[in-house]
Amino acid sequence: MPKHGSSSRAGKRGVALVATPLGGPAARVHPIGAMTVASYVQSELGDEIDAKVFNFGSSPASRERALDVISAFRPEVLGFPVYSGHVVEVAEWAKLFRERLPEAVFVAGGPHVTLTWPDFIARWGGVFDLCIAGDGELPFLAAVEATLEGDVSRCWGEPGIGRRGDDGPIMNGMAAQLPTERWVDPFLCEVVEDGEELVFTDRRDRRMRRAVALVSSRSCPQKCSFCAIIAMPGKWRAAPTERLVGWLAGRRDRDPFDHIYFMDANFFVSAPRVRELVSAMAERLPGVTWSTSSTVGFLLHMADEIPWLIERGLRGVELGLESGSAEELRFLNKRATVDENHRAVALLQQHRLELGLDFIMFYPDQTRAQLLENLEFLQRAALLDEEMFDHYLTVLQLYPGTPLRTLYEGRRGSRFDPDELPGPEPLFVDEHVRSIHRLFIKEFAPRYLPKITATVRALQREARALKLTDPPAAQRCRLEATLLRHVPFKVLWHLCVSEPASSIEEAWPWLTRFDGSSESIRGLAAIQPTRAQGRELAAIQPARAQGMNR
């Protein structure tokens, strides 16, 4: 391993963590993991370094700007968080920086490296000098210190540090977890980005709120079979309340905000901790609202306290429902029933809280009846009016290290490419579901959802403009926008109760007439399953599979 000497730049030494562009604009939610690691290193090394997180978009102009800005910063260490599904993009991004900064030390970390480090190092060890497995704070600090000392090999013995050796990949065990009392303010580092300002639309108070995002706890006690979190080392642990609220108060003094996105995997794990934290925030941060994520069971355990939480700023919950099928919930090891999913949704709706919907519409073992159960759940839970359509499009992702990925690799008799999330098409058991997936995801979604989304927004703008001058017309616009949001549900339902078709237009000919006009909108909204399709639906419902080949 060659030594990486320090640069001759005067003053502080540069350390950069680079949030890789992944096919869109810079994330409106800050790259929390990178901020946490950079801030810890900044706190430990003080005035010796200048640690920055760079978060740029993926457009050609944004990428070129990122290359120029980061190269001008001249960091001696560049860290790259790596997430499954975007491994090649990260590696290609790093290669571009290597051309500009050949003397810098390149470090890869994050969940994908942790879960696949032997394969990752074998494939990408020529791009990255070091790889980190486990929590990144301690090993990244060791990498930075070794670089500043002029000999990066000094960190090779640090737990969690890996590299390419003469005889193959080498990893010195998993990184030690940082004790919660040593967690630092994630806002210590500077974040350089060209994304939009992070905001929260508060419909309860009818205002836009400037927001910050952070993680107040790590891991999750649940064991969902599809989730990469369960494969990561470490138990659930949370930042001490006093320290956390102190960070937030300090951040608000420096850069005012009035909403907090808690990006925890499962915020309501400990009810006493939630009460303590929320009480402290209400006292130290009056007027600040917050939103977060939860699984169904933990949310329901605090059902009686939702009004109290709302009084102290709760405005929204991203809810991990995943399915409306009892069999699918068992397969995903969700530890929740369909009834409990309904109760959790109703709880949020009853209290007029924003609902973020985590849902897996398609998965390989699915039958047509189970797909219909997902749609029935959305209908019965009054979720057809949701503004976003993502929950119709989500396909089960087989993340490295998860039980489901191991299950499907066993079925096919070979491993998937460790740097890829396999597509579902070859894995579908039911040919009709395979056809439905192709028509809906590959044809309907890219061709028609952008058009539907644009028309809904235009109708909403028109409704606002007509609100005072022509209330009946404004109401008609709102109704048409609502009905148009139902179209993805109707298309998918229609595909489930109809015979397979060769194209989405053959399956639903009316789509070819959709041009955004009121007439075509009403035509789309009025279409219902035929009586014959209704009889077919009634016939297949009792024939639900009695179990799947697990």
Coordinates of C-alpha atoms in Angstrom, one line a residue:
M1 CA 0.0 0.0 0.0
P2 CA 1.6 3.3 -1.0
K3 CA 1.9 6.1 1.4
H4 CA -0.3 9.2 0.8
G5 CA 1.7 12.3 1.8
S6 CA 0.0 15.4 3.1
S7 CA -0.5 18.4 0.8
S8 CA 1.3 21.7 1.2
R9 CA -1.9 23.7 1.5
A10 CA -1.7 26.2 4.4
G11 CA -4.1 26.1 7.3
K12 CA -6.6 23.3 7.9
R13 CA -6.5 20.0 6.1
G14 CA -9.5 19.2 3.9
V15 CA -11.8 16.2 4.5
A16 CA -14.8 15.6 2.2
L17 CA -17.7 13.2 2.3
V18 CA -19.4 13.0 -1.0
A19 CA -23.1 12.1 -1.3
T20 CA -23.2 10.5 -4.7
P21 CA -25.7 11.7 -7.3
L22 CA -28.2 8.8 -7.7
G23 CA -30.3 9.8 -10.7
G24 CA -32.0 13.0 -9.6
P25 CA -31.5 16.4 -8.0
A26 CA -29.6 16.7 -4.8
A27 CA -31.6 15.2 -2.0
R28 CA -33.8 17.7 -0.2
V29 CA -33.2 15.7 3.0
H30 CA -29.6 16.1 4.0
P31 CA -27.2 13.1 3.8
I32 CA -27.5 12.4 7.5
G33 CA -25.1 9.5 7.7
A34 CA -22.3 11.5 6.0
M35 CA -23.0 14.5 8.2
T36 CA -22.8 12.4 11.3
V37 CA -19.4 10.9 10.4
A38 CA -18.0 14.2 9.2
S39 CA -19.2 16.0 12.3
Y40 CA -17.6 13.4 14.6
V41 CA -14.3 13.7 12.9
Q42 CA -14.5 17.5 13.0
S43 CA -15.2 17.4 16.7
E44 CA -12.3 15.1 17.4
L45 CA -9.7 16.9 15.3
G46 CA -10.9 20.4 15.9
D47 CA -9.0 23.2 14.1
E48 CA -6.7 20.7 12.4
I49 CA -9.2 19.8 9.7
D50 CA -12.1 21.3 7.7
A51 CA -14.7 18.5 7.2
K52 CA -17.4 19.2 4.6
V53 CA -20.2 17.1 3.2
F54 CA -21.0 17.7 -0.5
N55 CA -24.5 17.0 -1.8
F56 CA -25.0 17.7 -5.5
G57 CA -27.5 16.5 -8.1
S58 CA -27.0 14.2 -11.1
S59 CA -27.6 16.6 -14.0
P60 CA -24.5 17.2 -16.2
A61 CA -24.2 20.8 -15.0
S62 CA -24.6 19.8 -11.4
R63 CA -22.1 17.0 -11.6
E64 CA -19.5 19.2 -13.3
R65 CA -20.1 21.9 -10.7
A66 CA -19.5 19.3 -7.9
L67 CA -16.3 18.1 -9.5
D68 CA -15.0 21.7 -9.7
V69 CA -16.1 22.7 -6.2
I70 CA -14.7 19.6 -4.5
S71 CA -11.5 19.6 -6.5
A72 CA -11.0 23.3 -5.5
F73 CA -11.5 22.3 -1.9
R74 CA -8.6 19.8 -2.3
P75 CA -9.5 17.3 0.3
E76 CA -6.9 14.8 1.4
V77 CA -9.5 12.3 2.3
L78 CA -12.7 11.6 0.3
G79 CA -15.4 9.4 1.8
F80 CA -18.2 7.9 -0.2
P81 CA -21.3 6.4 1.4
V82 CA -22.4 3.4 -0.7
Y83 CA -26.0 2.1 -0.9
S84 CA -27.2 -1.1 -2.6
G85 CA -28.6 -0.5 -6.0
H86 CA -26.2 2.4 -6.8
V87 CA -22.8 0.8 -6.4
V88 CA -21.6 1.3 -10.0
E89 CA -22.7 5.0 -9.9
V90 CA -20.6 5.5 -6.7
A91 CA -17.6 3.8 -8.2
E92 CA -17.8 5.8 -11.5
W93 CA -18.2 9.0 -9.5
A94 CA -15.1 8.2 -7.4
K95 CA -13.1 7.5 -10.6
L96 CA -13.8 11.0 -11.8
F97 CA -12.5 12.5 -8.6
R98 CA -9.4 10.2 -8.7
E99 CA -8.4 11.8 -12.0
R100 CA -8.6 15.3 -10.3
L101 CA -7.2 14.3 -6.9
P102 CA -4.7 11.5 -7.5
E103 CA -3.0 11.9 -4.1
A104 CA -6.1 11.8 -2.0
V105 CA -7.1 8.8 0.1
F106 CA -10.5 7.4 -1.1
V107 CA -12.7 5.6 1.5
A108 CA -15.9 3.7 0.8
G109 CA -18.4 2.9 3.6
G110 CA -22.1 2.7 4.3
P111 CA -24.6 -0.2 4.4
H112 CA -23.6 -1.9 1.1
V113 CA -19.9 -2.1 2.0
T114 CA -20.8 -3.4 5.4
L115 CA -22.9 -6.2 4.1
T116 CA -20.8 -7.2 1.1
W117 CA -17.3 -6.1 2.0
P118 CA -15.4 -9.2 0.5
D119 CA -17.1 -8.8 -2.8
F120 CA -16.9 -5.0 -2.8
I121 CA -13.2 -4.9 -2.0
A122 CA -12.5 -7.6 -4.6
R123 CA -14.3 -5.6 -7.3
W124 CA -13.6 -2.0 -6.3
G125 CA -10.4 -2.2 -4.2
G126 CA -8.6 -0.5 -7.0
V127 CA -10.8 2.5 -6.8
F128 CA -11.0 2.9 -3.0
D129 CA -7.9 2.8 -0.8
L130 CA -9.9 1.8 2.2
C131 CA -13.4 0.3 2.9
I132 CA -15.3 0.6 6.2
A133 CA -17.7 -2.1 7.6
G134 CA -20.0 -1.0 10.4
D135 CA -20.6 2.4 12.0
G136 CA -18.3 4.8 10.3
E137 CA -17.2 7.3 12.9
L138 CA -14.3 5.5 14.5
P139 CA -12.7 3.9 11.4
F140 CA -13.1 7.1 9.3
L141 CA -11.4 9.1 12.1
A142 CA -8.6 6.5 12.1
A143 CA -8.3 6.9 8.3
V144 CA -8.1 10.6 8.5
E145 CA -5.6 10.6 11.3
A146 CA -3.3 8.2 9.4
T147 CA -3.5 10.3 6.3
L148 CA -2.6 13.5 8.3
E149 CA 0.3 11.6 9.7
G150 CA 1.5 10.8 6.2
D151 CA 1.1 7.0 6.3
V152 CA -2.3 5.6 5.7
S153 CA -1.1 2.1 6.6
R154 CA -1.2 3.1 10.3
C155 CA -5.0 2.7 10.3
W156 CA -5.0 -0.9 8.8
G157 CA -5.3 -2.4 12.3
E158 CA -8.4 -0.4 13.2
P159 CA -11.6 -2.5 13.6
G160 CA -13.8 -1.9 10.6
I161 CA -11.0 -0.9 8.1
G162 CA -10.7 -3.1 5.0
R163 CA -8.5 -3.1 1.9
R164 CA -7.3 -5.1 -1.0
G165 CA -4.3 -7.3 0.1
D166 CA -1.9 -9.4 -1.8
D167 CA -4.0 -12.5 -1.3
G168 CA -7.4 -10.9 -1.5
P169 CA -9.8 -8.8 0.5
I170 CA -8.8 -8.0 4.1
M171 CA -11.1 -6.7 6.8
N172 CA -10.1 -6.2 10.4
G173 CA -13.6 -7.1 11.9
M174 CA -16.6 -4.9 12.2
A175 CA -16.2 -1.3 13.5
A176 CA -17.0 -0.8 17.1
Q177 CA -20.2 1.1 17.9
L178 CA -19.8 4.6 19.1
P179 CA -21.3 4.9 22.6
T180 CA -24.4 7.1 22.5
E181 CA -22.8 9.5 25.0
R182 CA -20.1 10.2 22.4
W183 CA -22.6 11.1 19.6
V184 CA -22.0 14.6 18.5
D185 CA -24.0 17.4 16.9
P186 CA -24.4 16.3 13.3
F187 CA -24.5 19.9 12.2
L188 CA -20.9 20.6 13.2
C189 CA -19.7 20.1 9.6
E190 CA -20.6 22.3 6.7
V191 CA -22.9 20.9 4.1
V192 CA -22.3 22.2 0.6
E193 CA -25.2 21.5 -1.8
D194 CA -27.1 22.8 -4.8
G195 CA -30.4 21.2 -3.9
E196 CA -33.6 22.8 -2.8
E197 CA -34.1 24.1 0.7
L198 CA -35.6 21.5 3.0
V199 CA -39.2 22.4 3.8
F200 CA -42.3 20.8 5.3
T201 CA -45.8 21.6 4.1
D202 CA -47.9 22.0 7.3
R203 CA -51.5 21.5 6.2
R204 CA -52.7 21.6 9.8
D205 CA -51.3 25.2 10.3
R206 CA -51.6 26.0 6.5
R207 CA -48.0 27.2 6.2
M208 CA -44.6 26.1 4.8
R209 CA -42.0 25.4 7.4
R210 CA -38.2 25.6 7.0
A211 CA -36.9 22.2 8.1
V212 CA -33.9 20.2 9.2
A213 CA -33.4 16.5 9.2
L214 CA -31.5 14.2 11.6
V215 CA -31.4 10.7 13.0
S216 CA -32.0 10.5 16.7
S217 CA -31.7 6.7 17.0
R218 CA -30.1 3.9 15.1
S219 CA -31.2 0.4 14.0
C220 CA -34.6 -1.2 14.7
P221 CA -35.7 -4.0 17.0
Q222 CA -38.1 -5.4 14.4
K223 CA -36.9 -8.2 12.2
C224 CA -38.6 -7.6 8.9
S225 CA -37.3 -10.2 6.4
F226 CA -36.7 -7.7 3.6
C227 CA -35.0 -4.9 5.5
A228 CA -31.2 -4.4 5.3
I229 CA -31.3 -2.8 8.8
I230 CA -31.6 -6.2 10.5
A231 CA -28.4 -7.3 8.8
M232 CA -26.4 -4.4 10.0
P233 CA -24.4 -4.8 13.3
G234 CA -25.7 -3.1 16.4
K235 CA -28.9 -3.0 18.5
W236 CA -31.3 -0.1 18.6
R237 CA -29.9 2.8 20.5
A238 CA -30.8 6.5 20.8
A239 CA -29.1 9.8 21.4
P240 CA -29.5 11.1 25.0
T241 CA -32.3 13.6 25.1
E242 CA -30.5 16.5 26.7
R243 CA -27.6 16.2 24.2
L244 CA -30.0 15.9 21.2
V245 CA -32.2 18.9 22.2
G246 CA -29.1 20.9 22.8
W247 CA -27.8 20.2 19.3
L248 CA -31.2 21.3 17.9
A249 CA -31.3 24.4 19.9
G250 CA -27.8 25.4 18.9
R251 CA -28.6 24.7 15.2
R252 CA -31.7 26.8 15.5
D253 CA -29.8 29.7 16.9
R254 CA -27.3 29.5 14.0
D255 CA -29.7 28.8 11.2
P256 CA -33.4 29.1 12.1
F257 CA -35.9 26.3 11.3
D258 CA -39.4 25.4 12.6
H259 CA -39.7 21.7 11.6
I260 CA -37.7 18.6 12.3
Y261 CA -37.7 15.5 10.2
F262 CA -36.6 12.7 12.4
M263 CA -35.2 10.1 9.9
D264 CA -35.1 7.3 12.4
A265 CA -36.0 3.8 11.1
N266 CA -38.5 3.4 14.0
F267 CA -39.0 6.5 16.2
F268 CA -41.6 5.2 18.7
V269 CA -39.6 2.2 19.9
S270 CA -39.4 3.5 23.5
A271 CA -42.5 5.3 24.7
P272 CA -40.8 6.8 27.8
R273 CA -38.0 8.1 25.6
V274 CA -40.5 9.7 23.2
R275 CA -42.3 11.4 26.0
E276 CA -39.0 12.7 27.5
L277 CA -37.7 14.0 24.1
V278 CA -41.0 15.6 23.0
S279 CA -41.4 17.3 26.4
A280 CA -37.9 18.7 26.2
M281 CA -38.4 19.9 22.6
A282 CA -41.6 21.6 23.5
E283 CA -39.8 23.5 26.3
R284 CA -36.6 24.3 24.5
L285 CA -37.9 24.7 21.0
P286 CA -41.4 26.3 21.2
G287 CA -43.3 26.5 18.0
V288 CA -41.2 23.8 16.3
T289 CA -43.1 20.9 14.7
W290 CA -41.8 17.4 13.8
S291 CA -42.5 14.3 11.8
T292 CA -41.0 10.9 11.8
S293 CA -41.3 7.2 10.8
S294 CA -42.8 4.2 12.6
T295 CA -43.8 0.6 12.3
V296 CA -47.5 -0.1 13.0
G297 CA -47.2 -1.8 16.4
F298 CA -45.1 0.9 18.0
L299 CA -47.4 3.6 16.8
L300 CA -50.5 1.8 18.1
H301 CA -48.8 1.4 21.5
M302 CA -48.9 5.3 21.7
A303 CA -52.4 5.7 20.2
D304 CA -53.8 7.3 23.4
E305 CA -51.0 9.8 23.4
I306 CA -51.3 11.1 19.8
P307 CA -53.3 14.2 20.9
W308 CA -50.6 15.0 23.5
L309 CA -47.9 14.6 20.8
I310 CA -49.8 16.8 18.3
E311 CA -50.1 19.5 20.9
R312 CA -46.3 19.3 21.1
G313 CA -45.6 19.5 17.4
L314 CA -46.3 16.1 15.8
R315 CA -47.4 16.7 12.2
G316 CA -46.8 13.5 10.2
V317 CA -45.7 9.8 10.4
E318 CA -44.2 7.7 7.6
L319 CA -45.9 4.3 8.3
G320 CA -44.3 1.0 7.4
L321 CA -47.5 -0.9 6.3
E322 CA -45.9 -2.8 3.4
S323 CA -49.0 -4.9 2.6
G324 CA -52.7 -5.5 2.8
S325 CA -52.4 -9.2 2.6
A326 CA -52.1 -11.4 5.7
E327 CA -50.0 -13.9 3.9
E328 CA -47.6 -11.3 2.6
L329 CA -47.3 -9.7 6.1
R330 CA -46.3 -13.1 7.5
F331 CA -43.8 -13.6 4.6
L332 CA -42.3 -10.2 5.3
N333 CA -42.2 -10.9 9.0
K334 CA -44.0 -7.6 9.7
R335 CA -45.4 -8.6 13.1
A336 CA -48.6 -6.8 12.3
T337 CA -52.0 -7.8 11.1
V338 CA -54.1 -6.4 8.3
D339 CA -56.5 -5.1 11.0
E340 CA -53.7 -3.4 12.8
N341 CA -52.6 -1.8 9.6
H342 CA -56.1 -0.4 9.2
R343 CA -56.2 0.9 12.7
A344 CA -52.8 2.6 12.3
V345 CA -53.9 4.4 9.2
A346 CA -57.3 5.4 10.7
L347 CA -55.4 6.7 13.8
L348 CA -53.4 9.1 11.6
Q349 CA -56.4 10.1 9.5
Q350 CA -58.6 10.7 12.5
H351 CA -56.0 13.2 13.9
R352 CA -55.4 14.8 10.5
L353 CA -51.7 13.9 10.5
E354 CA -49.7 13.6 7.3
L355 CA -49.3 10.0 6.3
G356 CA -46.2 8.7 4.5
L357 CA -47.1 5.4 3.0
D358 CA -44.4 2.6 2.9
F359 CA -46.0 -0.2 0.8
I360 CA -44.7 -3.1 -1.3
M361 CA -47.2 -3.6 -4.1
F362 CA -45.4 -6.4 -5.9
Y363 CA -43.2 -9.3 -4.8
P364 CA -42.1 -12.5 -6.5
D365 CA -44.3 -15.1 -4.7
Q366 CA -47.4 -13.0 -5.1
T367 CA -50.6 -14.4 -6.5
R368 CA -53.2 -12.3 -8.3
A369 CA -55.5 -12.6 -5.3
Q370 CA -52.9 -11.2 -3.0
L371 CA -52.2 -8.3 -5.3
L372 CA -56.0 -7.6 -5.2
E373 CA -55.8 -7.7 -1.4
N374 CA -53.3 -4.9 -1.5
L375 CA -55.6 -2.9 -3.7
E376 CA -58.6 -3.7 -1.5
F377 CA -56.6 -2.5 1.5
L378 CA -55.9 0.8 -0.1
Q379 CA -59.5 1.3 -1.0
R380 CA -60.9 0.3 2.4
A381 CA -58.3 2.4 4.2
A382 CA -59.4 5.5 2.2
L383 CA -56.0 5.8 0.7
L384 CA -57.0 6.4 -3.0
D385 CA -56.7 10.2 -2.7
E386 CA -53.0 10.2 -1.8
E387 CA -51.1 12.8 -3.8
M388 CA -48.1 10.5 -4.5
F389 CA -48.3 7.3 -6.6
D390 CA -45.1 5.6 -5.3
H391 CA -47.0 2.9 -3.3
Y392 CA -48.5 1.6 -6.6
L393 CA -45.0 1.1 -8.1
T394 CA -43.0 -0.4 -5.3
V395 CA -41.5 -3.8 -5.9
L396 CA -39.8 -5.9 -3.2
Q397 CA -36.1 -5.2 -3.1
L398 CA -33.7 -8.0 -2.2
Y399 CA -31.0 -6.3 -0.2
P400 CA -27.8 -8.0 0.6
G401 CA -27.7 -9.7 3.9
T402 CA -31.5 -10.1 4.3
P403 CA -33.3 -13.4 4.8
L404 CA -35.4 -12.9 1.6
R405 CA -32.3 -12.4 -0.6
T406 CA -30.8 -15.6 0.8
L407 CA -34.2 -17.4 0.2
Y408 CA -34.3 -16.5 -3.4
E409 CA -30.7 -17.2 -4.0
G410 CA -31.3 -20.7 -2.6
R411 CA -34.2 -21.2 -5.0
R412 CA -32.2 -20.2 -8.1
G413 CA -29.2 -22.2 -6.9
S414 CA -26.7 -19.3 -7.3
R415 CA -26.0 -15.9 -5.8
F416 CA -27.2 -12.6 -7.3
D417 CA -24.6 -10.1 -8.4
P418 CA -23.5 -8.6 -5.0
D419 CA -23.6 -5.1 -6.4
E420 CA -27.1 -5.3 -7.9
L421 CA -30.6 -5.4 -6.6
P422 CA -32.1 -8.1 -8.8
G423 CA -35.2 -7.2 -10.9
P424 CA -38.4 -9.1 -10.0
E425 CA -39.2 -10.3 -13.6
P426 CA -37.3 -13.6 -13.5
L427 CA -38.5 -14.3 -10.0
F428 CA -42.3 -14.0 -10.4
V429 CA -44.0 -17.4 -9.8
D430 CA -47.4 -16.4 -11.1
E431 CA -47.3 -15.6 -14.9
H432 CA -50.4 -13.4 -14.6
V433 CA -48.7 -11.3 -12.0
R434 CA -45.6 -11.1 -14.2
S435 CA -47.8 -9.7 -17.0
I436 CA -49.6 -7.3 -14.7
H437 CA -46.2 -6.0 -13.4
R438 CA -44.9 -5.5 -17.0
L439 CA -48.0 -3.7 -18.2
F440 CA -48.3 -1.5 -15.1
I441 CA -44.7 -0.7 -14.2
K442 CA -43.0 -0.8 -17.6
E443 CA -45.8 0.6 -19.7
F444 CA -48.5 2.5 -17.8
A445 CA -46.3 4.2 -15.2
P446 CA -43.7 5.8 -17.6
R447 CA -46.2 6.7 -20.3
Y448 CA -49.2 8.0 -18.3
L449 CA -48.3 8.9 -14.7
P450 CA -46.3 12.0 -15.6
K451 CA -49.3 13.2 -17.7
I452 CA -51.7 12.4 -14.9
T453 CA -49.6 14.1 -12.3
A454 CA -49.2 17.3 -14.4
T455 CA -52.9 17.4 -15.1
V456 CA -53.7 17.0 -11.4
R457 CA -51.4 19.9 -10.5
A458 CA -53.0 22.1 -13.3
L459 CA -56.4 21.4 -11.9
Q460 CA -55.4 22.3 -8.4
R461 CA -53.9 25.6 -9.7
E462 CA -57.1 26.3 -11.6
A463 CA -59.2 25.5 -8.5
R464 CA -57.2 28.0 -6.4
A465 CA -57.6 30.6 -9.1
L466 CA -61.4 30.1 -9.3
K467 CA -62.0 29.8 -5.6
L468 CA -63.4 33.3 -5.1
T469 CA -64.7 34.1 -8.6
D470 CA -66.4 30.8 -9.5
P471 CA -66.8 28.4 -6.6
P472 CA -68.7 25.8 -8.5
A473 CA -66.1 25.6 -11.2
A474 CA -63.4 25.4 -8.5
Q475 CA -65.2 22.6 -6.9
R476 CA -65.4 20.8 -10.2
C477 CA -61.7 21.1 -10.7
R478 CA -61.0 19.7 -7.3
L479 CA -63.3 16.8 -8.0
E480 CA -61.7 16.0 -11.3
A481 CA -58.2 16.1 -9.7
T482 CA -59.4 13.7 -7.0
L483 CA -61.0 11.3 -9.6
L484 CA -57.9 11.5 -11.7
R485 CA -55.7 10.4 -8.7
H486 CA -57.8 7.2 -8.7
V487 CA -56.8 6.2 -12.2
P488 CA -53.6 4.2 -11.2
F489 CA -55.8 2.2 -8.8
K490 CA -58.4 1.5 -11.4
V491 CA -55.8 0.5 -14.1
L492 CA -54.1 -1.9 -11.7
W493 CA -57.4 -3.3 -10.5
H494 CA -58.5 -3.8 -14.1
L495 CA -55.3 -5.6 -15.0
C496 CA -55.9 -7.9 -12.0
V497 CA -59.4 -8.9 -13.0
S498 CA -58.9 -9.1 -16.8
E499 CA -57.1 -11.6 -19.0
P500 CA -53.5 -10.8 -19.9
A501 CA -53.0 -8.3 -22.7
S502 CA -50.1 -7.6 -25.0
S503 CA -50.0 -3.9 -24.2
I504 CA -51.4 -1.4 -21.7
E505 CA -53.5 0.2 -24.4
E506 CA -55.0 -3.1 -25.3
A507 CA -55.8 -3.7 -21.7
W508 CA -57.4 -0.3 -21.2
P509 CA -58.0 1.4 -24.6
W510 CA -59.4 4.6 -23.0
L511 CA -55.8 5.6 -22.1
T512 CA -55.1 6.4 -25.7
R513 CA -57.8 9.1 -25.5
F514 CA -56.4 10.8 -22.4
D515 CA -55.2 14.3 -23.3
G516 CA -55.7 16.2 -20.0
S517 CA -59.0 17.7 -21.1
S518 CA -62.0 17.6 -18.7
E519 CA -63.8 15.2 -21.0
S520 CA -61.0 12.7 -21.1
I521 CA -60.5 13.1 -17.3
R522 CA -64.2 12.3 -16.7
G523 CA -63.9 9.4 -19.1
L524 CA -60.9 7.9 -17.2
A525 CA -62.6 8.5 -13.8
A526 CA -65.9 6.9 -14.9
I527 CA -64.5 3.6 -16.0
Q528 CA -65.4 0.8 -13.7
P529 CA -64.8 -3.0 -14.0
T530 CA -67.4 -4.7 -16.2
R531 CA -69.9 -7.2 -14.7
A532 CA -67.9 -10.0 -16.2
Q533 CA -64.7 -8.8 -14.6
G534 CA -66.6 -8.4 -11.3
R535 CA -67.8 -12.0 -11.5
E536 CA -64.2 -13.1 -12.2
L537 CA -63.0 -11.2 -9.1
A538 CA -65.6 -12.9 -7.0
A539 CA -64.6 -16.2 -8.3
I540 CA -60.9 -15.9 -7.6
Q541 CA -61.2 -14.4 -4.1
P542 CA -62.0 -17.7 -2.3
A543 CA -59.3 -19.4 -4.3
R544 CA -56.5 -17.6 -2.5
A545 CA -53.3 -19.7 -2.2
Q546 CA -53.2 -21.8 1.0
G547 CA -49.5 -21.0 1.4
M548 CA -46.5 -20.2 -0.6
N549 CA -43.3 -22.1 -1.3
R550 CA -41.1 -20.5 1.2

